[in-house]
Coordinates of N, CA, C and O in Angstrom, one line a residue:
M1264 N -86.3 -71.6 -10.8 CA -86.5 -70.7 -12.5 C -85.4 -70.9 -13.0 O -83.8 -71.3 -12.9
T1265 N -85.6 -71.1 -14.3 CA -84.9 -71.7 -15.7 C -83.9 -69.9 -16.2 O -84.7 -69.2 -16.3
V1266 N -82.7 -70.7 -16.9 CA -82.2 -69.2 -17.4 C -81.6 -70.0 -18.6 O -81.4 -71.2 -19.4
T1267 N -82.2 -68.7 -19.1 CA -81.8 -69.1 -20.7 C -80.9 -68.1 -21.5 O -81.2 -67.2 -20.8
V1268 N -80.7 -68.4 -22.7 CA -79.2 -67.1 -23.2 C -80.2 -67.5 -24.4 O -80.5 -67.9 -25.3
R1269 N -79.7 -66.1 -25.0 CA -80.3 -65.7 -26.6 C -79.9 -64.4 -26.5 O -79.1 -64.1 -26.7
R1270 N -79.3 -64.5 -28.6 CA -78.4 -63.3 -28.8 C -79.8 -62.2 -28.5 O -80.8 -62.3 -28.6
A1271 N -78.8 -60.9 -28.7 CA -78.8 -59.6 -28.9 C -78.4 -58.7 -29.1 O -77.8 -58.8 -29.4
D1272 N -79.6 -57.2 -28.9 CA -78.1 -56.4 -29.9 C -77.9 -55.3 -28.1 O -78.3 -54.7 -27.0
P1273 N -76.2 -55.1 -28.3 CA -75.5 -54.8 -27.4 C -75.9 -53.9 -26.6 O -75.5 -52.4 -25.7
L1274 N -77.0 -52.3 -28.3 CA -76.9 -51.3 -28.0 C -78.6 -51.4 -26.9 O -79.3 -50.2 -27.3
G1275 N -78.8 -52.2 -26.5 CA -80.6 -52.5 -26.5 C -80.0 -51.9 -24.5 O -79.1 -52.0 -24.5
P1276 N -81.5 -51.9 -24.1 CA -81.0 -51.0 -22.7 C -80.5 -52.0 -21.4 O -80.4 -52.0 -20.5
E1277 N -81.4 -54.1 -21.4 CA -81.4 -54.4 -20.4 C -79.8 -54.3 -21.0 O -78.6 -54.9 -20.4
A1278 N -78.4 -54.4 -22.0 CA -77.0 -55.3 -22.4 C -76.3 -53.7 -21.9 O -75.2 -54.3 -21.4
R1279 N -77.0 -52.7 -22.2 CA -76.1 -51.3 -21.8 C -76.2 -51.3 -20.1 O -75.1 -51.2 -19.9
A1280 N -77.7 -51.8 -19.6 CA -77.7 -51.8 -18.1 C -76.5 -52.9 -17.7 O -75.9 -52.3 -16.3
L1281 N -76.5 -54.0 -18.0 CA -75.7 -55.5 -17.5 C -73.9 -54.3 -18.1 O -73.2 -55.3 -16.8
L1282 N -74.0 -54.0 -19.3 CA -72.4 -53.8 -19.8 C -72.1 -52.1 -18.7 O -71.1 -52.9 -18.2
G1283 N -72.9 -51.6 -18.5 CA -72.4 -50.8 -17.7 C -72.0 -50.6 -15.9 O -71.3 -50.2 -15.4
A1284 N -72.4 -51.7 -15.6 CA -72.5 -52.3 -13.9 C -71.2 -52.7 -14.5 O -70.5 -52.5 -13.6
S1285 N -70.6 -53.4 -16.1 CA -70.0 -54.7 -15.9 C -68.8 -53.6 -15.7 O -67.1 -53.6 -15.3
A1286 N -68.6 -52.3 -16.4 CA -67.6 -51.7 -16.6 C -67.2 -51.0 -15.1 O -66.1 -50.7 -14.7
A1287 N -68.2 -50.4 -14.5 CA -67.7 -50.2 -13.4 C -67.3 -50.9 -12.4 O -66.2 -50.7 -11.5
M1288 N -68.0 -52.4 -12.3 CA -66.5 -53.4 -11.3 C -65.1 -53.0 -11.5 O -65.0 -53.2 -11.1
M1289 N -64.9 -52.9 -13.3 CA -63.6 -53.6 -13.7 C -63.4 -52.2 -13.7 O -61.9 -52.1 -12.8
A1290 N -63.4 -50.9 -13.5 CA -62.8 -49.6 -13.2 C -62.9 -49.5 -12.0 O -61.7 -49.2 -11.3
D1291 N -63.2 -50.0 -10.8 CA -63.4 -50.2 -9.4 C -62.0 -51.0 -9.2 O -61.5 -50.4 -7.9
R1292 N -61.9 -52.0 -9.9 CA -61.4 -53.2 -9.4 C -59.5 -53.2 -9.8 O -58.4 -53.3 -9.4
Y1293 N -59.6 -52.8 -11.3 CA -58.9 -52.5 -12.5 C -58.1 -51.2 -12.6 O -59.1 -50.2 -12.9
P1294 N -57.1 -50.4 -13.1 CA -55.7 -49.3 -13.6 C -56.6 -50.1 -14.9 O -56.8 -50.8 -15.6
A1295 N -57.2 -48.6 -16.1 CA -57.7 -48.4 -17.4 C -56.5 -48.8 -17.8 O -57.5 -49.6 -18.9
E1296 N -54.7 -49.2 -17.6 CA -54.2 -49.9 -18.5 C -53.8 -51.4 -18.9 O -54.2 -51.2 -19.4
V1297 N -55.0 -51.5 -17.8 CA -55.4 -53.2 -18.3 C -57.0 -53.7 -18.1 O -57.2 -54.5 -16.9
N1298 N -57.4 -52.6 -17.8 CA -58.6 -52.4 -17.7 C -59.3 -52.4 -19.0 O -59.4 -51.8 -20.2
Y1299 N -59.7 -53.7 -19.7 CA -60.5 -54.1 -20.9 C -61.6 -54.0 -21.6 O -62.0 -54.6 -22.4
S1300 N -62.3 -53.6 -20.7 CA -64.4 -53.4 -20.7 C -64.6 -52.7 -21.5 O -63.5 -51.9 -22.9
M1301 N -65.3 -53.7 -23.0 CA -66.3 -53.2 -24.5 C -67.1 -51.9 -24.1 O -68.1 -52.3 -23.5
A1302 N -67.0 -51.1 -24.3 CA -68.6 -49.9 -24.4 C -69.7 -51.4 -25.8 O -69.1 -51.5 -26.5
P1303 N -71.0 -50.5 -25.3 CA -71.7 -50.9 -26.3 C -71.3 -50.5 -27.6 O -72.4 -51.6 -28.3
E1304 N -71.2 -49.7 -28.0 CA -71.4 -49.9 -29.2 C -69.7 -50.4 -29.8 O -69.9 -51.2 -30.8
D1305 N -69.0 -50.6 -29.9 CA -67.6 -52.1 -29.9 C -68.6 -52.9 -30.1 O -67.9 -54.2 -30.9
L1306 N -69.5 -53.6 -29.2 CA -69.3 -54.6 -29.5 C -70.6 -55.0 -30.5 O -71.1 -56.7 -31.5
D1307 N -71.1 -54.3 -31.4 CA -72.2 -53.8 -32.0 C -71.5 -53.3 -33.1 O -70.9 -52.5 -34.3
D1308 N -71.0 -54.8 -33.7 CA -70.1 -54.9 -35.6 C -70.0 -56.3 -35.3 O -70.8 -57.1 -34.8
P1309 N -69.6 -57.1 -36.7 CA -70.2 -57.9 -36.8 C -69.7 -59.4 -37.2 O -70.4 -60.2 -37.4
A1310 N -68.2 -58.9 -36.4 CA -67.3 -60.6 -35.9 C -67.7 -60.2 -35.0 O -67.0 -61.2 -33.5
I1311 N -68.3 -60.1 -33.9 CA -69.1 -60.0 -32.6 C -70.3 -60.8 -32.1 O -71.7 -59.7 -33.3
R1312 N -70.8 -61.5 -31.8 CA -72.2 -62.1 -31.6 C -72.4 -62.2 -30.3 O -71.6 -62.1 -28.8
F1313 N -73.4 -61.0 -29.6 CA -73.7 -60.8 -28.5 C -75.4 -61.5 -28.1 O -76.5 -61.2 -28.7
V1314 N -74.7 -62.1 -26.9 CA -75.9 -62.3 -25.6 C -76.4 -62.0 -24.7 O -75.2 -61.3 -24.0
L1315 N -77.8 -62.1 -24.6 CA -77.6 -62.0 -23.1 C -78.4 -63.7 -22.1 O -79.1 -64.1 -22.8
A1316 N -78.0 -63.2 -20.6 CA -78.7 -64.5 -20.0 C -80.1 -63.5 -19.8 O -79.7 -63.0 -18.8
F1317 N -80.7 -65.0 -19.3 CA -82.1 -64.6 -18.9 C -82.8 -65.3 -17.9 O -82.5 -66.2 -17.7
A1318 N -83.3 -65.0 -17.1 CA -83.6 -65.8 -15.5 C -85.7 -64.6 -15.6 O -85.8 -63.9 -15.6
D1319 N -85.7 -66.0 -15.9 CA -87.5 -65.3 -16.8 C -87.2 -64.8 -17.0 O -86.4 -64.5 -18.3
D1320 N -88.3 -63.1 -17.4 CA -87.8 -61.9 -18.6 C -86.8 -61.5 -17.7 O -86.6 -60.2 -18.7
T1321 N -86.2 -60.9 -16.4 CA -85.1 -60.1 -15.8 C -83.9 -60.9 -16.9 O -83.2 -62.3 -16.9
A1322 N -82.9 -59.7 -18.1 CA -81.9 -59.4 -17.8 C -80.6 -59.9 -16.8 O -80.6 -59.3 -16.2
I1323 N -80.0 -61.1 -17.1 CA -79.1 -61.4 -15.7 C -77.7 -61.8 -15.9 O -76.7 -61.1 -15.2
G1324 N -77.8 -61.6 -17.1 CA -75.3 -61.9 -17.6 C -76.0 -62.0 -19.3 O -76.4 -61.6 -19.8
C1325 N -74.4 -60.8 -20.1 CA -74.0 -60.9 -21.2 C -73.2 -61.5 -21.3 O -71.9 -61.9 -20.5
A1326 N -73.1 -61.7 -23.0 CA -71.3 -62.6 -22.9 C -70.7 -62.3 -23.9 O -71.9 -62.2 -25.4
A1327 N -70.4 -62.1 -25.4 CA -70.0 -61.6 -26.6 C -68.6 -62.5 -27.3 O -67.8 -62.8 -26.2
L1328 N -68.9 -62.9 -28.2 CA -67.5 -63.9 -28.5 C -67.7 -63.4 -29.7 O -68.1 -62.9 -30.8
A1329 N -65.9 -62.7 -29.5 CA -65.4 -61.7 -30.9 C -64.6 -62.7 -31.7 O -63.9 -63.7 -31.5
T1330 N -65.4 -62.9 -33.3 CA -64.2 -63.7 -34.3 C -62.5 -63.2 -34.7 O -62.8 -61.8 -34.8
R1331 N -61.7 -63.9 -34.3 CA -60.4 -63.6 -33.6 C -59.9 -64.7 -35.5 O -60.1 -65.8 -35.8
A1332 N -58.4 -64.3 -35.9 CA -57.5 -65.1 -36.9 C -57.3 -66.3 -36.0 O -56.2 -66.6 -34.8
G1333 N -57.8 -67.3 -36.5 CA -57.3 -68.9 -35.4 C -57.9 -68.9 -34.3 O -57.4 -70.1 -33.5
Y1334 N -59.1 -68.3 -33.8 CA -59.6 -69.0 -32.4 C -61.1 -67.3 -32.0 O -61.0 -66.3 -32.9
G1335 N -61.4 -67.8 -30.7 CA -62.9 -66.6 -30.0 C -62.7 -66.3 -29.1 O -61.6 -67.2 -28.5
E1336 N -62.9 -64.9 -29.6 CA -62.0 -64.4 -27.4 C -63.8 -64.2 -27.3 O -64.7 -63.6 -27.5
I1337 N -63.9 -64.5 -26.0 CA -65.3 -64.8 -25.4 C -64.5 -63.7 -24.4 O -63.8 -62.7 -23.9
K1338 N -65.4 -61.9 -24.9 CA -65.7 -60.7 -24.3 C -66.6 -60.6 -23.2 O -67.5 -61.0 -23.3
S1339 N -66.7 -59.4 -22.5 CA -67.4 -58.8 -21.7 C -68.5 -59.7 -21.0 O -69.9 -60.1 -21.3
M1340 N -67.5 -60.9 -20.5 CA -69.0 -61.4 -19.7 C -69.0 -61.3 -18.7 O -67.9 -60.6 -18.0
F1341 N -70.2 -61.2 -18.1 CA -70.3 -60.6 -17.1 C -72.2 -61.2 -15.9 O -72.6 -61.0 -16.7
V1342 N -72.0 -61.3 -15.5 CA -73.2 -61.7 -14.9 C -73.7 -60.9 -12.9 O -72.8 -60.6 -12.1
A1343 N -74.8 -60.1 -13.3 CA -75.2 -58.7 -12.1 C -74.6 -59.8 -10.8 O -75.4 -61.5 -10.3
P1344 N -74.6 -60.1 -9.8 CA -73.9 -59.9 -8.8 C -75.5 -60.8 -7.6 O -75.5 -61.3 -7.3
E1345 N -76.3 -60.5 -7.3 CA -78.1 -60.6 -7.3 C -78.2 -61.5 -7.9 O -79.1 -62.6 -7.3
A1346 N -77.7 -62.8 -9.7 CA -78.1 -63.2 -9.7 C -76.4 -65.0 -9.8 O -77.0 -65.5 -10.5
R1347 N -76.3 -64.6 -9.1 CA -74.5 -65.4 -9.3 C -74.7 -66.6 -8.7 O -75.5 -66.5 -8.0
G1348 N -75.0 -67.3 -9.3 CA -75.5 -68.8 -8.5 C -76.3 -69.6 -9.4 O -76.6 -71.4 -9.2
L1349 N -77.2 -68.9 -10.6 CA -78.0 -70.0 -11.0 C -78.1 -70.3 -12.0 O -78.9 -71.3 -12.9
G1350 N -76.2 -70.6 -12.7 CA -75.9 -71.0 -13.7 C -75.5 -70.3 -15.3 O -75.0 -70.5 -15.8
A1351 N -76.1 -68.9 -15.5 CA -76.7 -67.9 -16.5 C -74.3 -67.9 -16.6 O -74.4 -68.5 -17.6
G1352 N -73.2 -68.0 -15.6 CA -72.4 -67.6 -16.4 C -71.3 -69.0 -17.5 O -71.4 -68.7 -18.3
A1353 N -72.0 -69.6 -17.6 CA -72.1 -71.6 -17.7 C -72.7 -71.8 -18.6 O -72.5 -72.2 -20.0
A1354 N -74.1 -71.0 -18.5 CA -74.6 -71.6 -20.3 C -74.5 -70.0 -20.9 O -74.4 -70.5 -22.2
L1355 N -74.0 -68.9 -20.6 CA -73.3 -67.6 -20.9 C -71.9 -69.0 -22.4 O -71.7 -68.6 -23.5
L1356 N -71.1 -69.0 -21.4 CA -70.4 -69.9 -22.0 C -70.4 -70.8 -23.5 O -69.6 -70.9 -24.1
R1357 N -71.3 -71.7 -22.9 CA -71.8 -72.7 -23.1 C -72.1 -72.7 -24.5 O -72.4 -73.0 -26.1
T1358 N -73.1 -71.3 -24.4 CA -73.5 -71.3 -26.3 C -72.8 -70.2 -27.2 O -72.2 -70.4 -27.9
L1359 N -71.2 -69.7 -26.1 CA -70.6 -69.0 -26.9 C -69.8 -70.2 -27.9 O -69.6 -69.7 -28.9
E1360 N -68.9 -71.0 -27.2 CA -68.4 -72.1 -27.2 C -70.0 -72.6 -28.3 O -68.8 -73.6 -30.1
G1361 N -70.6 -72.7 -28.3 CA -71.5 -73.3 -29.9 C -71.6 -72.8 -31.0 O -71.1 -73.7 -32.0
F1362 N -71.5 -71.7 -30.8 CA -71.1 -70.3 -31.3 C -69.6 -70.5 -32.0 O -69.5 -70.7 -33.1
A1363 N -68.2 -71.0 -32.0 CA -67.5 -71.1 -32.0 C -67.3 -72.4 -32.7 O -67.2 -72.5 -33.6
R1364 N -67.8 -72.9 -32.5 CA -67.8 -74.7 -33.1 C -68.7 -74.9 -34.5 O -68.2 -74.8 -35.0
E1365 N -69.8 -74.0 -34.4 CA -70.2 -73.7 -35.6 C -69.7 -73.2 -36.5 O -70.0 -73.4 -37.7
D1366 N -68.1 -72.2 -36.0 CA -67.7 -71.4 -36.8 C -66.4 -72.4 -37.2 O -65.9 -71.5 -38.0
G1367 N -67.0 -73.5 -36.9 CA -64.9 -73.8 -37.0 C -63.7 -73.6 -36.1 O -62.2 -73.5 -37.1
L1368 N -64.4 -72.5 -34.9 CA -62.6 -72.4 -34.2 C -61.7 -73.6 -34.7 O -62.8 -74.4 -32.9
P1369 N -61.0 -73.6 -34.0 CA -60.8 -74.9 -33.0 C -59.8 -74.4 -31.8 O -59.7 -75.0 -30.7
A1370 N -61.0 -73.0 -30.6 CA -60.1 -72.4 -29.3 C -60.9 -71.1 -29.0 O -61.6 -70.6 -30.0
L1371 N -61.2 -71.4 -28.2 CA -61.7 -70.3 -26.6 C -60.5 -69.5 -26.4 O -59.7 -70.2 -25.8
R1372 N -60.2 -68.3 -26.0 CA -59.8 -67.6 -25.8 C -60.6 -66.6 -24.1 O -61.6 -65.6 -24.6
L1373 N -59.3 -66.3 -23.5 CA -60.1 -64.9 -22.8 C -59.2 -64.0 -22.1 O -58.0 -64.8 -21.5
E1374 N -59.7 -63.1 -21.3 CA -58.5 -62.2 -20.3 C -59.2 -62.4 -18.7 O -60.2 -61.1 -19.4
T1375 N -59.4 -62.3 -17.5 CA -59.7 -62.1 -17.8 C -58.8 -61.3 -16.1 O -57.7 -61.6 -16.7
G1376 N -59.3 -61.4 -14.6 CA -58.1 -60.3 -14.0 C -58.3 -61.6 -12.7 O -59.4 -62.3 -12.8
P1377 N -57.1 -61.3 -12.1 CA -56.4 -63.5 -11.3 C -57.6 -63.0 -9.6 O -57.9 -64.0 -9.4
D1378 N -58.2 -62.0 -9.5 CA -59.1 -62.1 -8.2 C -60.8 -62.0 -8.1 O -61.0 -61.8 -7.7
L1379 N -60.7 -62.0 -9.6 CA -62.6 -62.5 -10.6 C -62.3 -64.0 -9.9 O -62.1 -64.6 -10.7
T1380 N -62.1 -64.7 -8.4 CA -61.8 -65.8 -8.1 C -63.3 -66.5 -9.4 O -62.9 -68.3 -8.7
S1381 N -64.0 -66.1 -7.7 CA -65.3 -66.9 -8.5 C -65.7 -67.4 -10.4 O -66.4 -68.5 -10.9
A1382 N -64.9 -66.6 -11.3 CA -65.0 -66.4 -12.9 C -63.7 -67.5 -13.3 O -64.7 -68.3 -14.1
C1383 N -62.9 -67.4 -12.8 CA -61.3 -68.0 -12.4 C -61.8 -69.5 -12.1 O -62.0 -70.6 -13.6
A1384 N -63.2 -69.6 -11.3 CA -62.9 -71.6 -10.8 C -64.5 -71.3 -11.9 O -64.2 -72.9 -12.3
L1385 N -65.0 -71.2 -12.0 CA -65.9 -70.6 -13.5 C -64.9 -72.0 -14.8 O -65.5 -73.1 -15.3
Y1386 N -64.5 -70.5 -15.3 CA -63.7 -71.0 -16.7 C -63.1 -72.2 -16.8 O -63.6 -73.5 -17.0
E1387 N -62.5 -72.8 -15.5 CA -61.8 -73.7 -15.4 C -62.5 -75.0 -15.5 O -62.0 -76.3 -15.2
R1388 N -63.8 -75.2 -14.9 CA -64.6 -75.8 -14.2 C -65.6 -75.7 -16.2 O -65.1 -77.2 -15.9
E1389 N -65.5 -74.9 -16.6 CA -65.4 -75.4 -18.0 C -64.7 -75.9 -19.5 O -65.2 -75.9 -20.0
G1390 N -63.6 -76.3 -18.6 CA -62.3 -76.5 -19.2 C -60.9 -75.5 -19.9 O -61.1 -76.2 -20.7
F1391 N -61.3 -74.0 -19.5 CA -60.3 -73.1 -20.0 C -59.4 -74.0 -19.1 O -59.3 -74.3 -17.7
A1392 N -58.2 -73.0 -19.8 CA -56.5 -73.1 -19.0 C -55.8 -72.2 -18.6 O -55.6 -71.5 -20.3
T1393 N -55.2 -72.1 -18.1 CA -55.1 -71.0 -17.7 C -53.5 -71.1 -19.5 O -52.8 -72.2 -19.7
R1394 N -53.0 -69.2 -19.4 CA -51.9 -69.8 -20.2 C -51.6 -68.1 -20.7 O -51.7 -67.9 -20.1
G1395 N -50.2 -68.0 -21.7 CA -49.6 -66.3 -21.5 C -50.4 -65.5 -22.7 O -51.5 -65.9 -23.0
P1396 N -50.0 -64.7 -22.2 CA -50.7 -63.3 -23.1 C -51.2 -63.9 -24.5 O -50.3 -65.1 -25.6
F1397 N -52.4 -63.5 -26.0 CA -52.6 -63.8 -27.1 C -52.4 -62.4 -27.7 O -53.1 -61.3 -26.2
G1398 N -53.5 -62.1 -28.0 CA -53.8 -60.7 -29.3 C -53.5 -59.3 -29.3 O -51.1 -59.7 -28.3
D1399 N -53.2 -58.4 -28.5 CA -52.4 -57.3 -28.3 C -52.2 -57.7 -26.6 O -52.6 -56.0 -26.1
Y1400 N -52.8 -58.4 -26.0 CA -52.6 -57.8 -24.4 C -50.9 -58.5 -24.0 O -50.4 -59.1 -24.9
L1401 N -50.9 -57.3 -23.0 CA -49.5 -58.2 -22.7 C -49.8 -58.7 -21.0 O -51.1 -58.1 -20.8
D1402 N -48.0 -59.6 -20.6 CA -48.0 -60.1 -19.6 C -47.9 -58.3 -18.6 O -47.2 -57.9 -18.5
D1403 N -49.0 -58.9 -17.7 CA -48.8 -58.2 -16.8 C -49.7 -59.0 -15.5 O -50.6 -60.0 -16.0
P1404 N -49.1 -58.8 -14.0 CA -49.9 -59.8 -12.9 C -51.4 -59.3 -12.5 O -52.4 -59.6 -12.3
L1405 N -51.9 -58.4 -13.5 CA -53.2 -58.0 -13.3 C -54.3 -58.7 -14.7 O -55.1 -59.2 -14.1
S1406 N -53.9 -59.5 -15.1 CA -54.1 -60.0 -16.0 C -53.8 -61.7 -16.1 O -53.6 -61.8 -16.0
R1407 N -55.7 -62.8 -16.0 CA -55.1 -64.4 -16.3 C -55.8 -64.2 -17.8 O -57.0 -63.6 -18.1
F1408 N -54.5 -65.4 -18.6 CA -55.7 -65.6 -19.4 C -56.0 -67.3 -19.5 O -55.0 -68.1 -19.2
Y1409 N -57.4 -67.3 -20.9 CA -56.7 -68.9 -20.6 C -57.6 -69.2 -22.2 O -58.2 -68.5 -23.3
E1410 N -57.4 -70.2 -22.3 CA -57.5 -71.3 -23.7 C -58.1 -72.6 -23.0 O -58.2 -72.7 -22.3
K1411 N -58.8 -72.9 -24.4 CA -59.3 -73.5 -23.8 C -59.9 -74.3 -25.7 O -60.7 -73.9 -26.5
P1412 N -59.2 -75.5 -26.1 CA -59.4 -76.1 -27.3 C -60.4 -76.5 -27.2 O -61.2 -77.0 -27.0
L1413 N -61.0 -76.2 -28.8 CA -62.7 -76.3 -29.1 C -62.8 -78.7 -29.9 O -62.9 -79.2 -29.8
G1414 N -60.7 -78.4 -30.4 CA -61.1 -80.4 -31.5 C -61.3 -79.8 -32.8 O -61.7 -78.4 -33.0
A1415 N -61.3 -80.8 -32.5 CA -62.1 -81.2 -34.8 C -63.8 -81.4 -34.6 O -64.1 -81.1 -34.1

């Protein structure tokens, strides 16, 4: 099965389904004050590039790159549970990293939950290292922060 990634409309039905599943999963795991899920409407922004991962013709994952002052932030990264292990997460990250490099951004950053061990392992395999809070995030034991320098 081949995984492909392409730009998508976060307001489309496939995106809404994946984002809804992600938001439900996060709401089950984390209290609202440390749940940073974004609604599809929030992702429909010129400073955000949203992508879907497909296995054949089925949308199995999503992610977004938000351009910030001095870095790109990975947002709304999610792969459907039944599709995990196919390489969609790595494909999504690499696509967003490509966008960040095209834009000349010096680094990628993200926030995730420390108990999302598979996601944390993926980020670390893809060259991300833990760091402290950034942007508007607060230091909290229910958050883990990562960064990947992109170099010149």
